Coordinates of C-alpha atoms and ligand atoms in Angstrom, one line a residue:
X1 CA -0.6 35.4 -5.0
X2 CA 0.4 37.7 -2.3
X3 CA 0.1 37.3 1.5
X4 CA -3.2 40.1 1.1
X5 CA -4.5 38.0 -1.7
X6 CA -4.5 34.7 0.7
X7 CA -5.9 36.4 3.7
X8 CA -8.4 37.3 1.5
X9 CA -8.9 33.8 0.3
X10 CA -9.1 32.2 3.2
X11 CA -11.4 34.8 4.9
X12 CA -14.3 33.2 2.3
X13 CA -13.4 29.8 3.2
X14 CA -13.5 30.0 6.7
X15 CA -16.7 32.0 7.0
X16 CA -18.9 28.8 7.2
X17 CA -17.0 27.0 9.9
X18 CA -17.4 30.0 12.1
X19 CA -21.2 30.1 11.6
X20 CA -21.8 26.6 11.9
X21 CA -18.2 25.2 13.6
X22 CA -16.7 21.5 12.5
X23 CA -19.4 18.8 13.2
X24 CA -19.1 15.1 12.9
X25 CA -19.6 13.0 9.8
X26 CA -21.4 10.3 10.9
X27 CA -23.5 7.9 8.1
X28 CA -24.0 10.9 5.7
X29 CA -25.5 13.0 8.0
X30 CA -24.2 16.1 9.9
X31 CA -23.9 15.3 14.0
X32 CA -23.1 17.3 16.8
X33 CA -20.7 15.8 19.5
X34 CA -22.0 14.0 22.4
X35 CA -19.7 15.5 24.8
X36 CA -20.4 19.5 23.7
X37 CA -17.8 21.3 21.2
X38 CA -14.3 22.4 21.8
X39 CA -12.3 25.7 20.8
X40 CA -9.5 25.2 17.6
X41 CA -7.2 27.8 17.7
X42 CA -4.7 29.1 15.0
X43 CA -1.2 28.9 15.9
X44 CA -0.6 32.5 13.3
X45 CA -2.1 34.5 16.1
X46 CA -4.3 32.5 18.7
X47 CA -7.3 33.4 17.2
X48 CA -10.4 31.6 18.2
X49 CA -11.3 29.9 14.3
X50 CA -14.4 27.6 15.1
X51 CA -16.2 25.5 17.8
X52 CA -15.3 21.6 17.0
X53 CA -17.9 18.7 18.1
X54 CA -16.3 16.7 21.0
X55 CA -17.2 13.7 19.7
X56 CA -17.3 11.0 22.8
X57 CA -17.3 7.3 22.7
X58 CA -21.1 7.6 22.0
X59 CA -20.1 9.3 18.7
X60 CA -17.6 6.5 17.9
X61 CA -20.5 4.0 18.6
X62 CA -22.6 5.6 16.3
X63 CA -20.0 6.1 13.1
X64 CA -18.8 2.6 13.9
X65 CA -22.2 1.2 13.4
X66 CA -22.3 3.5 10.1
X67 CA -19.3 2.1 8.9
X68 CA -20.5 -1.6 9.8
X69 CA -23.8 -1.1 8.0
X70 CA -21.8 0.3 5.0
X71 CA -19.2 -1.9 4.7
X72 CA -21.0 -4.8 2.5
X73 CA -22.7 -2.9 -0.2
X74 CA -19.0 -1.4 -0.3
X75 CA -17.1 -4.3 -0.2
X76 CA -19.3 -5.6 -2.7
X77 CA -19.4 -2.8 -5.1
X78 CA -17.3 -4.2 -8.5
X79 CA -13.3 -2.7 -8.0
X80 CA -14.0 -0.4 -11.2
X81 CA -16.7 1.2 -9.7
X82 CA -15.1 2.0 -6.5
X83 CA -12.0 3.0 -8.5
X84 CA -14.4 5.8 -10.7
X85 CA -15.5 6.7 -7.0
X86 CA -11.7 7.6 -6.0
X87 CA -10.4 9.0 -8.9
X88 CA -13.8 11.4 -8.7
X89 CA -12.9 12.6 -4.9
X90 CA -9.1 12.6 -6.6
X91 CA -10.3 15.3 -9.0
X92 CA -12.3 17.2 -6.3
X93 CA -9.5 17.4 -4.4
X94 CA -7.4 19.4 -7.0
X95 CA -10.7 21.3 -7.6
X96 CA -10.5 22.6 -4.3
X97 CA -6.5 22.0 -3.3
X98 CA -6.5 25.8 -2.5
X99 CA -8.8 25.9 0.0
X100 CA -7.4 22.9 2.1
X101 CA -4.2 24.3 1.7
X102 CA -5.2 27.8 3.1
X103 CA -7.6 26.3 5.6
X104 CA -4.3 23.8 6.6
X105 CA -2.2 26.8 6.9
X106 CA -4.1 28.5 9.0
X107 CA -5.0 25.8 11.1
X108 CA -1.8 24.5 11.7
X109 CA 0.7 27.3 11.1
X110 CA 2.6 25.3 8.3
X111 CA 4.0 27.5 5.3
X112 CA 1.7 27.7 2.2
X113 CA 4.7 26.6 0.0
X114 CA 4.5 23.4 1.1
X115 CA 0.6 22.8 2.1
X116 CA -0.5 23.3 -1.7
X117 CA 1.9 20.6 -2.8
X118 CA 0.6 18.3 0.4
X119 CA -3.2 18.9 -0.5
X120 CA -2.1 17.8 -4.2
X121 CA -0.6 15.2 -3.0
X122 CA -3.5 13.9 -1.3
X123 CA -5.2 14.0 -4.5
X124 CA -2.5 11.7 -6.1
X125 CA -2.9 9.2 -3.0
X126 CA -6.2 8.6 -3.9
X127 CA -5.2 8.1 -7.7
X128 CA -2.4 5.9 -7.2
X129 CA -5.0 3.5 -4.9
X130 CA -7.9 4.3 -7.1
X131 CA -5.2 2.4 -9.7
X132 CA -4.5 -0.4 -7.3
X133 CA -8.5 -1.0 -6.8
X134 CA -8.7 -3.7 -9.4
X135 CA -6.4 -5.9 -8.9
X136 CA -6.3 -5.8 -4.7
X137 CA -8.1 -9.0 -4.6
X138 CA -5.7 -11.1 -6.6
X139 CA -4.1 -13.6 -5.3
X140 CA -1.8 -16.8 -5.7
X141 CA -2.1 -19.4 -7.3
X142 CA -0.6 -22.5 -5.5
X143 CA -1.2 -26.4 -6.8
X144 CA -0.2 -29.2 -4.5
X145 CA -0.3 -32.8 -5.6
X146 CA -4.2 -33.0 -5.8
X147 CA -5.3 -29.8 -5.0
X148 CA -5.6 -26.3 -6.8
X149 CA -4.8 -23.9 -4.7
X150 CA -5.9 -20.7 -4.8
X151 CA -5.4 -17.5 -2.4
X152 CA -7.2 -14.3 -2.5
X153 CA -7.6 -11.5 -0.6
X154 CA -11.1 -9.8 1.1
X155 CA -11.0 -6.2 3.2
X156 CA -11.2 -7.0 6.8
X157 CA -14.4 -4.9 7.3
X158 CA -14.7 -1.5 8.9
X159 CA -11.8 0.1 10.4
X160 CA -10.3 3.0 12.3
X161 CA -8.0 5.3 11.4
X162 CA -6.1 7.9 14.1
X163 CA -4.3 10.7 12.3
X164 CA -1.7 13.1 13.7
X165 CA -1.9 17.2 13.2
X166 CA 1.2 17.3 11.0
X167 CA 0.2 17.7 7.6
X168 CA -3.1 16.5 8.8
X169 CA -5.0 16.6 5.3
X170 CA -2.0 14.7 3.1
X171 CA -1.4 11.8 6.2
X172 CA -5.5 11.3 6.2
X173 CA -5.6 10.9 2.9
X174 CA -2.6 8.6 2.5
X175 CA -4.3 6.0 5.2
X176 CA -7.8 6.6 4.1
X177 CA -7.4 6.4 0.1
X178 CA -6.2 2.8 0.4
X179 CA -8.4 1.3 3.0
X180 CA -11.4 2.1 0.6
X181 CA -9.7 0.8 -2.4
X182 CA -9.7 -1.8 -0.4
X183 CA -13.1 -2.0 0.1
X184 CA -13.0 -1.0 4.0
X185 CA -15.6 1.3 5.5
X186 CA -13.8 3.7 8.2
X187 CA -14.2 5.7 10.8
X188 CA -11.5 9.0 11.2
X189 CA -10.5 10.3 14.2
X190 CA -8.3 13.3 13.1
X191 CA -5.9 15.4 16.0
X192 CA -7.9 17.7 17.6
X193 CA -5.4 20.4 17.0
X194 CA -6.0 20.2 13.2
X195 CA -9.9 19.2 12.4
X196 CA -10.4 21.5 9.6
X197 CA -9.0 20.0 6.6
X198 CA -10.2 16.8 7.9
X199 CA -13.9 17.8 7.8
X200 CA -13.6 19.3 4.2
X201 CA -11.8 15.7 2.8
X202 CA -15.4 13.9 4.0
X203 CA -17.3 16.6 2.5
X204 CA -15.3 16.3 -0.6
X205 CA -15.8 12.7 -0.7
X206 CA -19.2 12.7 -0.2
X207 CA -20.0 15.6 -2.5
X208 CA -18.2 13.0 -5.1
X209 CA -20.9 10.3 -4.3
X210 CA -19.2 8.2 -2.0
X211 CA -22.0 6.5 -0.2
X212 CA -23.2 7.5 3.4
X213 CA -21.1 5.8 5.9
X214 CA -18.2 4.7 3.7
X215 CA -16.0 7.4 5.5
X216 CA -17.0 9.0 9.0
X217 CA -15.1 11.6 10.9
X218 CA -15.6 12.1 14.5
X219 CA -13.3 14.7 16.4
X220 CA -12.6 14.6 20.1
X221 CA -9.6 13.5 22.0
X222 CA -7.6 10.7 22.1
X223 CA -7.9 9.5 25.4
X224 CA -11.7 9.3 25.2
X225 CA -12.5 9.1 21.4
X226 CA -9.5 7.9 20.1
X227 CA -9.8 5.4 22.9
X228 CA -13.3 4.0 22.1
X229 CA -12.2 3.9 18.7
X230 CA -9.6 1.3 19.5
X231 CA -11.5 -0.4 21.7
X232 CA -14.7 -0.7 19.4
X233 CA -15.8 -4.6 18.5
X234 CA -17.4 -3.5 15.4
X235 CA -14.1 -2.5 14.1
X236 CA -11.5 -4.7 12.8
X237 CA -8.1 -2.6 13.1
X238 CA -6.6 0.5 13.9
X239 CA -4.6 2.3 11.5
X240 CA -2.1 4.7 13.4
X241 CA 0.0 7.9 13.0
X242 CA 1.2 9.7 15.9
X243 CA 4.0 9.3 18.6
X244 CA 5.8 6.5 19.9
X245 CA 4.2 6.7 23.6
X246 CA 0.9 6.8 22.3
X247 CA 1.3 3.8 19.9
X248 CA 2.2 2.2 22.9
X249 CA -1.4 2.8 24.0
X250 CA -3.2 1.9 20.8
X251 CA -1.6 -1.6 21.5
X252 CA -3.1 -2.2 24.5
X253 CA -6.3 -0.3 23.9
X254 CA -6.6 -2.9 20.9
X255 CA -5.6 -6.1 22.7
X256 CA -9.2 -6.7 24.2
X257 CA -10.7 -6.8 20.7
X258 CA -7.9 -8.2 19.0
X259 CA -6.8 -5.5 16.2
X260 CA -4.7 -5.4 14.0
X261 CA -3.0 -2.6 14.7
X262 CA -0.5 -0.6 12.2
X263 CA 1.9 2.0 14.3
X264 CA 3.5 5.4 12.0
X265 CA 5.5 7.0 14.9
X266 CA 8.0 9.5 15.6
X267 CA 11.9 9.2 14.4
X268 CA 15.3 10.9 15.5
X269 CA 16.3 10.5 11.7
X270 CA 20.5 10.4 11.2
X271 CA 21.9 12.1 8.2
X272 CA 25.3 10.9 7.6
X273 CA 27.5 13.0 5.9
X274 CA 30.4 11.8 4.9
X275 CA 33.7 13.6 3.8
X276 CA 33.8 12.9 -0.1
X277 CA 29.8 13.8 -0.5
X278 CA 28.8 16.4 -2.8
X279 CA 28.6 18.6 0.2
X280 CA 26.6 21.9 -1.6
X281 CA 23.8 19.1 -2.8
X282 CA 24.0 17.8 1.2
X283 CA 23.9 21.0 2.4
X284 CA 20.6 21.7 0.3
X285 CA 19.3 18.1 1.4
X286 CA 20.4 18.5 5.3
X287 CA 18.4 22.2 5.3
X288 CA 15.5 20.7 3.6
X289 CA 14.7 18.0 5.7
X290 CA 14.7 19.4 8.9
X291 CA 13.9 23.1 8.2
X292 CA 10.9 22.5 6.3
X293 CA 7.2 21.8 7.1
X294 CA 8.8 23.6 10.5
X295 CA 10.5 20.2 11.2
X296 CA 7.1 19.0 12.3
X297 CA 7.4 16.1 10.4
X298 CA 8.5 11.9 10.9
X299 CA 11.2 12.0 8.6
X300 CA 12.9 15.3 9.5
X301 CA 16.6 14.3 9.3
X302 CA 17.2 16.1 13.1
X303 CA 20.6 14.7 14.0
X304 CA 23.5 15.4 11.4
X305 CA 26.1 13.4 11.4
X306 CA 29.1 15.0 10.1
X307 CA 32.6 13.8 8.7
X308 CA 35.4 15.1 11.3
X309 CA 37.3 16.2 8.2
X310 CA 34.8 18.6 7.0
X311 CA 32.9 19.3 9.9
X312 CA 34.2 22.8 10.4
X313 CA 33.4 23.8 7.5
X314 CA 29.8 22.0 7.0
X315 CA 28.8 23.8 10.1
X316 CA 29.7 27.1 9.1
X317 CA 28.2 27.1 6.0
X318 CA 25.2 25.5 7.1
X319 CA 24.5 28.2 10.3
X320 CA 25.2 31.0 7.7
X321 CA 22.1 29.2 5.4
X322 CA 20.1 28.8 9.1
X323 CA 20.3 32.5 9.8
X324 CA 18.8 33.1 6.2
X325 CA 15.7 31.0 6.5
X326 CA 12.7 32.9 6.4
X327 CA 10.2 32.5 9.6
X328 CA 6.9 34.5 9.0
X329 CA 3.1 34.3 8.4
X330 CA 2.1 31.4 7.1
X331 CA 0.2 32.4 4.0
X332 CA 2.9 34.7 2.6
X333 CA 4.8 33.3 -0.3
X334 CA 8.3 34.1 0.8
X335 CA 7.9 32.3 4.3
X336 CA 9.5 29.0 4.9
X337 CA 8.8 28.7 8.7
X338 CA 5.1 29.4 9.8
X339 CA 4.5 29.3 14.1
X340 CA 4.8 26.0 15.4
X341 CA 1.3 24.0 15.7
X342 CA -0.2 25.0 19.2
X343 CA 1.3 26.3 23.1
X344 CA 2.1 23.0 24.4
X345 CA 4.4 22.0 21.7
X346 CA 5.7 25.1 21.4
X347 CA 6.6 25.2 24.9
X348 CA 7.9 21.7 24.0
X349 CA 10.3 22.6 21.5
X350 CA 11.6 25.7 23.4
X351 CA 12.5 24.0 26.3
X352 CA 15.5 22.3 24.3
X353 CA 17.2 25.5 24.1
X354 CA 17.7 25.3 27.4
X355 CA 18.5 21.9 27.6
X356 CA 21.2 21.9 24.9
X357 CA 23.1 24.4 27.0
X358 CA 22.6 23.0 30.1
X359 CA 23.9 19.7 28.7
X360 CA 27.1 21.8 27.1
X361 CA 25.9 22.0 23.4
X362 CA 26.2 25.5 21.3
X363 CA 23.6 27.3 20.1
X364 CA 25.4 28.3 16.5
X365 CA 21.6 29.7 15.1
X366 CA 18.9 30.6 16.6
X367 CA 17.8 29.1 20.1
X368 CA 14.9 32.2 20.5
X369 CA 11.2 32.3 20.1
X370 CA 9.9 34.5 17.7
X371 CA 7.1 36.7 17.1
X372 CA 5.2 36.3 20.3
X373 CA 2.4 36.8 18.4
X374 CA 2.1 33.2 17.5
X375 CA 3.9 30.4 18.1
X376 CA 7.1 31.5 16.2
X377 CA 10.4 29.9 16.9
X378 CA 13.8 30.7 15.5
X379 CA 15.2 27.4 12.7
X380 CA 17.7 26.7 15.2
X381 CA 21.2 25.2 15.1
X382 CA 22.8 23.3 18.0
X383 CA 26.5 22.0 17.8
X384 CA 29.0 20.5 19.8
X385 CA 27.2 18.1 20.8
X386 CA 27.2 14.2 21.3
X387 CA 24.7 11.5 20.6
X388 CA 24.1 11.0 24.7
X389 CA 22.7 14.5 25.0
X390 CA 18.5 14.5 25.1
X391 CA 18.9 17.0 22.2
X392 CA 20.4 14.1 20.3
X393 CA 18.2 10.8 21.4
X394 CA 14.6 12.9 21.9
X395 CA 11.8 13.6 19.2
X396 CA 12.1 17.8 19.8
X397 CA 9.7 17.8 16.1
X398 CA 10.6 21.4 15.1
X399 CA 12.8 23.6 13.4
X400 CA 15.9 22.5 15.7
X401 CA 18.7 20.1 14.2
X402 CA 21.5 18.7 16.4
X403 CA 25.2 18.3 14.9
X404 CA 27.3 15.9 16.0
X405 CA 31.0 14.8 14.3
X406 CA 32.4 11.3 13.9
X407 CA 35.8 10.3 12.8
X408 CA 35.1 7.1 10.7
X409 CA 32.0 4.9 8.7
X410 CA 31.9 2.7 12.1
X411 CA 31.4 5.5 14.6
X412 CA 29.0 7.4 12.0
X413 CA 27.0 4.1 11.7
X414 CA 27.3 3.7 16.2
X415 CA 25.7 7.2 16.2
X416 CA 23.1 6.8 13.6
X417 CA 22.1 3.5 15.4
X418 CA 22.4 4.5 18.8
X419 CA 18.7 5.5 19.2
X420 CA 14.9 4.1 20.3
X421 CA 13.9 5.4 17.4
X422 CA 14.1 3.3 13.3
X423 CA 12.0 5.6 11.2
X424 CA 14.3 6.8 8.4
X425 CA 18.2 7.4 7.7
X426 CA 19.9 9.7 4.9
X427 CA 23.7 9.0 3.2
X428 CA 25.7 11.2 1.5
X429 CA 28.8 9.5 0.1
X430 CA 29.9 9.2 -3.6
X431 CA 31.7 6.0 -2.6
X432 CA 29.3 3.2 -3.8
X433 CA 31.0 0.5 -1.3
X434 CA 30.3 2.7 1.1
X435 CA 27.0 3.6 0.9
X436 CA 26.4 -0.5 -0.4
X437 CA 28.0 -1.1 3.5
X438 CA 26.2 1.6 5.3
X439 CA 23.1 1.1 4.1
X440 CA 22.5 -2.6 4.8
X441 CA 23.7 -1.9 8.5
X442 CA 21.6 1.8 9.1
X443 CA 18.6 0.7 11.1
X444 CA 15.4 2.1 9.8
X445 CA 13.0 1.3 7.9
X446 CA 13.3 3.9 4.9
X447 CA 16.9 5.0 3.8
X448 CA 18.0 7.8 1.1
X449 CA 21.2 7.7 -0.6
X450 CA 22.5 11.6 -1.6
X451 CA 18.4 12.8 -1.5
X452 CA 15.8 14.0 0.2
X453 CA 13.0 12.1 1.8
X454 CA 11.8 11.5 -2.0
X455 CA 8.1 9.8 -2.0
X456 CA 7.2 7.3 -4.8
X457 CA 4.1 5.6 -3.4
X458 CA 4.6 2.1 -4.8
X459 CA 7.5 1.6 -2.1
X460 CA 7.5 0.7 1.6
X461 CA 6.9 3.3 4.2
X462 CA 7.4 3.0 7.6
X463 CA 9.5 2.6 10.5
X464 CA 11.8 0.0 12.8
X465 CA 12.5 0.1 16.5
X466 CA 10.3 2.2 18.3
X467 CA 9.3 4.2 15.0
X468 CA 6.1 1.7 14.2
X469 CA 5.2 -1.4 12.7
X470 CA 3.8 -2.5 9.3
X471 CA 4.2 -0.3 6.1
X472 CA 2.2 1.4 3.7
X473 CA 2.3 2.0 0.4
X474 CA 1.9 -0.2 -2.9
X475 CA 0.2 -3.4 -2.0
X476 CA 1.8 -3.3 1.4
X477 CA -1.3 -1.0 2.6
X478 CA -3.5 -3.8 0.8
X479 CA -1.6 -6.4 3.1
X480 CA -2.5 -4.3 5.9
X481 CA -6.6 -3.5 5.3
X482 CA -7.1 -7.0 3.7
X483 CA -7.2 -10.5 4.9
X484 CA -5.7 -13.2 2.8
X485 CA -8.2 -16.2 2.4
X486 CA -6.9 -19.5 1.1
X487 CA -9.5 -21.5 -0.6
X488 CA -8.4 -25.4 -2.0
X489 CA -10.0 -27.6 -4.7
X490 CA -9.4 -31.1 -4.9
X491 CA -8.6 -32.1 -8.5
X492 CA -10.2 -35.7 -7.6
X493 CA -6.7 -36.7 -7.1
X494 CA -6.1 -36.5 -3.5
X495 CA -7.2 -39.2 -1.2
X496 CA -9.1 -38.7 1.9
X497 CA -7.9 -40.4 4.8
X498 CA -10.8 -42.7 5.9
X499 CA -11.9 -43.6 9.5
X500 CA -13.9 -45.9 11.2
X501 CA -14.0 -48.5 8.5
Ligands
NAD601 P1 -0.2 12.0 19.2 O1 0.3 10.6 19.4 O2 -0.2 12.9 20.3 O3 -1.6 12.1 18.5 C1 -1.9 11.4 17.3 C2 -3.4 11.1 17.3 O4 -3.6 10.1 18.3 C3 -4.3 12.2 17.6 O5 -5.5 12.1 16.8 C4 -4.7 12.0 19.0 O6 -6.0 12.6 19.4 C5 -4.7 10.5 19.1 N1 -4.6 9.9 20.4 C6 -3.9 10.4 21.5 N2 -4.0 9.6 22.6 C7 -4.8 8.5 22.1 C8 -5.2 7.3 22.7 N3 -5.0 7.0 24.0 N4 -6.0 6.5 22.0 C9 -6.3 6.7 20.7 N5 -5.9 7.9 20.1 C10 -5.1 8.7 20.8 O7 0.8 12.6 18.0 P2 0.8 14.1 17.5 O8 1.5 14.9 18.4 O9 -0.5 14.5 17.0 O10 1.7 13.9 16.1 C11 3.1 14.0 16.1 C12 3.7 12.6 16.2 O11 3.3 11.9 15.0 C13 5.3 12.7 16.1 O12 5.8 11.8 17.0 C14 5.6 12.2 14.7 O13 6.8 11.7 14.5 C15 4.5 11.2 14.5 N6 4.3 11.0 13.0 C16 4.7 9.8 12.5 C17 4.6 9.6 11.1 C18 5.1 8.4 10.4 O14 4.7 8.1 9.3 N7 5.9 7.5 11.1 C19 4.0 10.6 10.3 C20 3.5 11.8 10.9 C21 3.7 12.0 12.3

């Protein structure tokens, strides 16, 4: 496929949203937004692409009251059958992964390299829980003297979820696939900067025969819809991906209503390398982390911490590979950077060039916007730097890593702690003691020893500190979208204390 042949492509698929725009899902049915439409733009050239429904918290009435009258026919629907049900939206996923991932592209500016292997991926999230469907109700088994007792677990009932606009169709998918193996209805609020791919997972799962009202989507913003969503009493939690500040505000938004909330926020990720690390496999792992998905992404490793005694030489090699990365149009094959996601974050992540030299840092790559035709920005490289600098402690979420040297394991593990943030931490050592040492003190919730952020979706995600609460993945997103329910039988045993005799 060429960059021609994708334009192409995408030209087809994006025909119908510009005759009819994104509308709400709402109880099967097709709904415009309450509060009018808004404009979604694409980051490859600012390009008007479609009107979007402003869905209001009259929408979020409306698809909450979908999802409520759903959710028992749902809940009660025998695990194999709702398992068929996933594994069928699974399939239609990978029927259409190439239009998501052109659709995502162009929606969001990310490089299609990496979007086709995120809208498979969101096919394999809804296998992998499609799997777990049958056994998500076991429980425990738990005898007392007297009593048999038994736990099991029920979904919690309908539920919101808030999604962020980095990789917008793979993180939907990843909080949505498991809430209805669970046997939770839910309404989707997706970012308004991304609502395309969002709209075609509904349509997907509907086309697959998920019943009306199982899954809803209603766009609009987060301080209006996102808002009611939280505050909504027909819901019973709020599954969350976004920043730090506004989990913050999901927290409070909830407290009225009780939620459970779950919180996937933003990280300043450390990567340590150390001196006696297989430096050309760090070098790869250090480029890949923060350079990819245009270091719009949670667990972009965005502060390096590098060994004083090989520091020089990490650097160099590592601006020379910067200087090489190739920024262009999303949908050709060769690019690795696409535009950032919209003008506000751009501006965003531009304004820490300045920073970094204002604060005495050196720009060793990049440090420029690019094409101006979009919102292109050069992979960018700052250095001399220490871990007090904003460029060191903020969430810039771009192409833009920060190096910053330590002399030995306790100041590299000082630096990699000394931030708000606990989302994720990378090692590279090939001293076992040493990564056995470093490891149990790194604070964050997900650590990698000499790899990459490497998924397996059985295991814990999620973050520490101000990076979130709760994790997903494996039964732990069961723990999260289910409630336990402890049930005891006397054996005839146990003696009831009498009163009033
Ligand atoms: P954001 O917090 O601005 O928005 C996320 C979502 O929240 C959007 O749908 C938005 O409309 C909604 N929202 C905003 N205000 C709201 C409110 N008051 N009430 C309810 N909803 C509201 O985040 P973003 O800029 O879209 O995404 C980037 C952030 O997401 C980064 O900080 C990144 O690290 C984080 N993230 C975390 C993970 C993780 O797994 N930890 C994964 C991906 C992204």
């Amino acid at each position: 496929m060429t960059l021609s042949d994708n334009l192409k492509a995408l030209k087809g698929h994006l025909e119908r949203f510009r005759t009819v725009g994104v509308q709400n899902r709402i109880g099967g049915k097709d709904q415009d937004g309450s509060g009018g439409t808004f404009a979604t733009v694409s980051p490859v050239d600012k390009s008007w692409i479609c009107d979007v429904a402003l869905g209001t918290s009259k929408d979020i009435d409306a698809a909450a009251r979908a999802a409520h009258d759903a959710f028992p026919d749902w809940r009660d629907l025998p695990a194999k059958e709702r398992k068929s049900m996933l594994v069928r939206i699974a399939e239609a996923i990978e029927a259409r992964a190439e239009e998501i991932a052109l659709c995502e592209c162009w929606d969001t500016g990310q490089a299609h390299r990496f979007m086709s292997k995120a809208a498979l991926r969101g096919a394999e999230n809804f296998r992998y829980f499609a799997d777990q469907a049958d056994s998500a109700r076991d429980g425990y088994n738990l005898p007392s003297p007297g009593l048999a007792n038994v736990t099991t677990r029920v979904p919690i009932g309908p539920v919101g979820i808030i999604t962020p606009w980095n990789t917008p169709f793979m993180l939907s998918t990843w909080k949505i696939a498991p809430a209805l193996a669970a046997g939770c209805t839910v309404v989707h609020k997706p970012a308004e900067l991304s609502p395309l791919t969002a709209r075609l997972l509904v349509e997907i799962a509907e086309d697959a025969g998920l019943p009306a009202g199982v899954l809803n989507t209603v766009n609009g913003h987060g301080e209006d819809a996102g808002k009611a969503l939280c505050e909504h009493p027909l819901l019973k939690a709020i599954a969350f991906v976004g920043e730090s500040a506004t989990g913050k505000l999901i927290v409070r938004q909830g407290a009225d209503t009780l939620k459970r909330v779950h919180l996937e926020l933003g990280g300043k990720n450390p990567v340590i390398v150390f001196g006696d690390a297989d430096l050309e496999r760090a070098l790869d792992a250090v480029i890949f982390m923060i350079y990819s998905i245009n270091g719009e992404r949670c667990t972009s490793s965005s502060r390096l911490l590098v060994d004083e005694s090989i520091r020089e030489e990490f650097e160099a090699r590592l601006t020379e590979r910067v200087n090489r990365i190739k920024v262009g149009h999303p949908l050709d094959p060769a690019t690795e950077i696409g535009p950032l996601i919209a003008e506000d974050h751009f501006r965003k992540v531009t304004s820490y060039f300045d920073i970094a030299t204002s604060e005495g840092a050196t720009v060793a790559a990049g440090g420029a916007v690019g094409d101006p035709a979009g919102y292109y920005v050069q992979p960018t490289l700052f250095t001399n730097a220490d871990n007090g600098m904003r460029i060191a402690q903020e969430e810039i979420f771009g192409p833009v890593l920060t190096s910053i040297g330590f002399s030995d394991e306790d100041e590299a593990l000082k630096l990699a702690n000394d931030t708000d943030y606990g989302l994720a931490g990378y090692v590279w050592t090939n001293d076992l003691a040493r990564a056995l040492r470093v490891t149990e003190k790194l604070e964050a919730g997900m650590i990698w020893v000499n790899a990459e952020n490497v998924r397996h979706l059985p295991t814990p995600f999620g973050g520490t500190k101000a990076s979130g609460m709760g994790r997903d993945g494996g039964d732990w997103s069961f723990e999260f979208y289910m409630e336990q329910k402890h049930i005891g039988f006397a054996t005839g045993e146990h003696k009831i204390p009498r009163l009033g005799n």
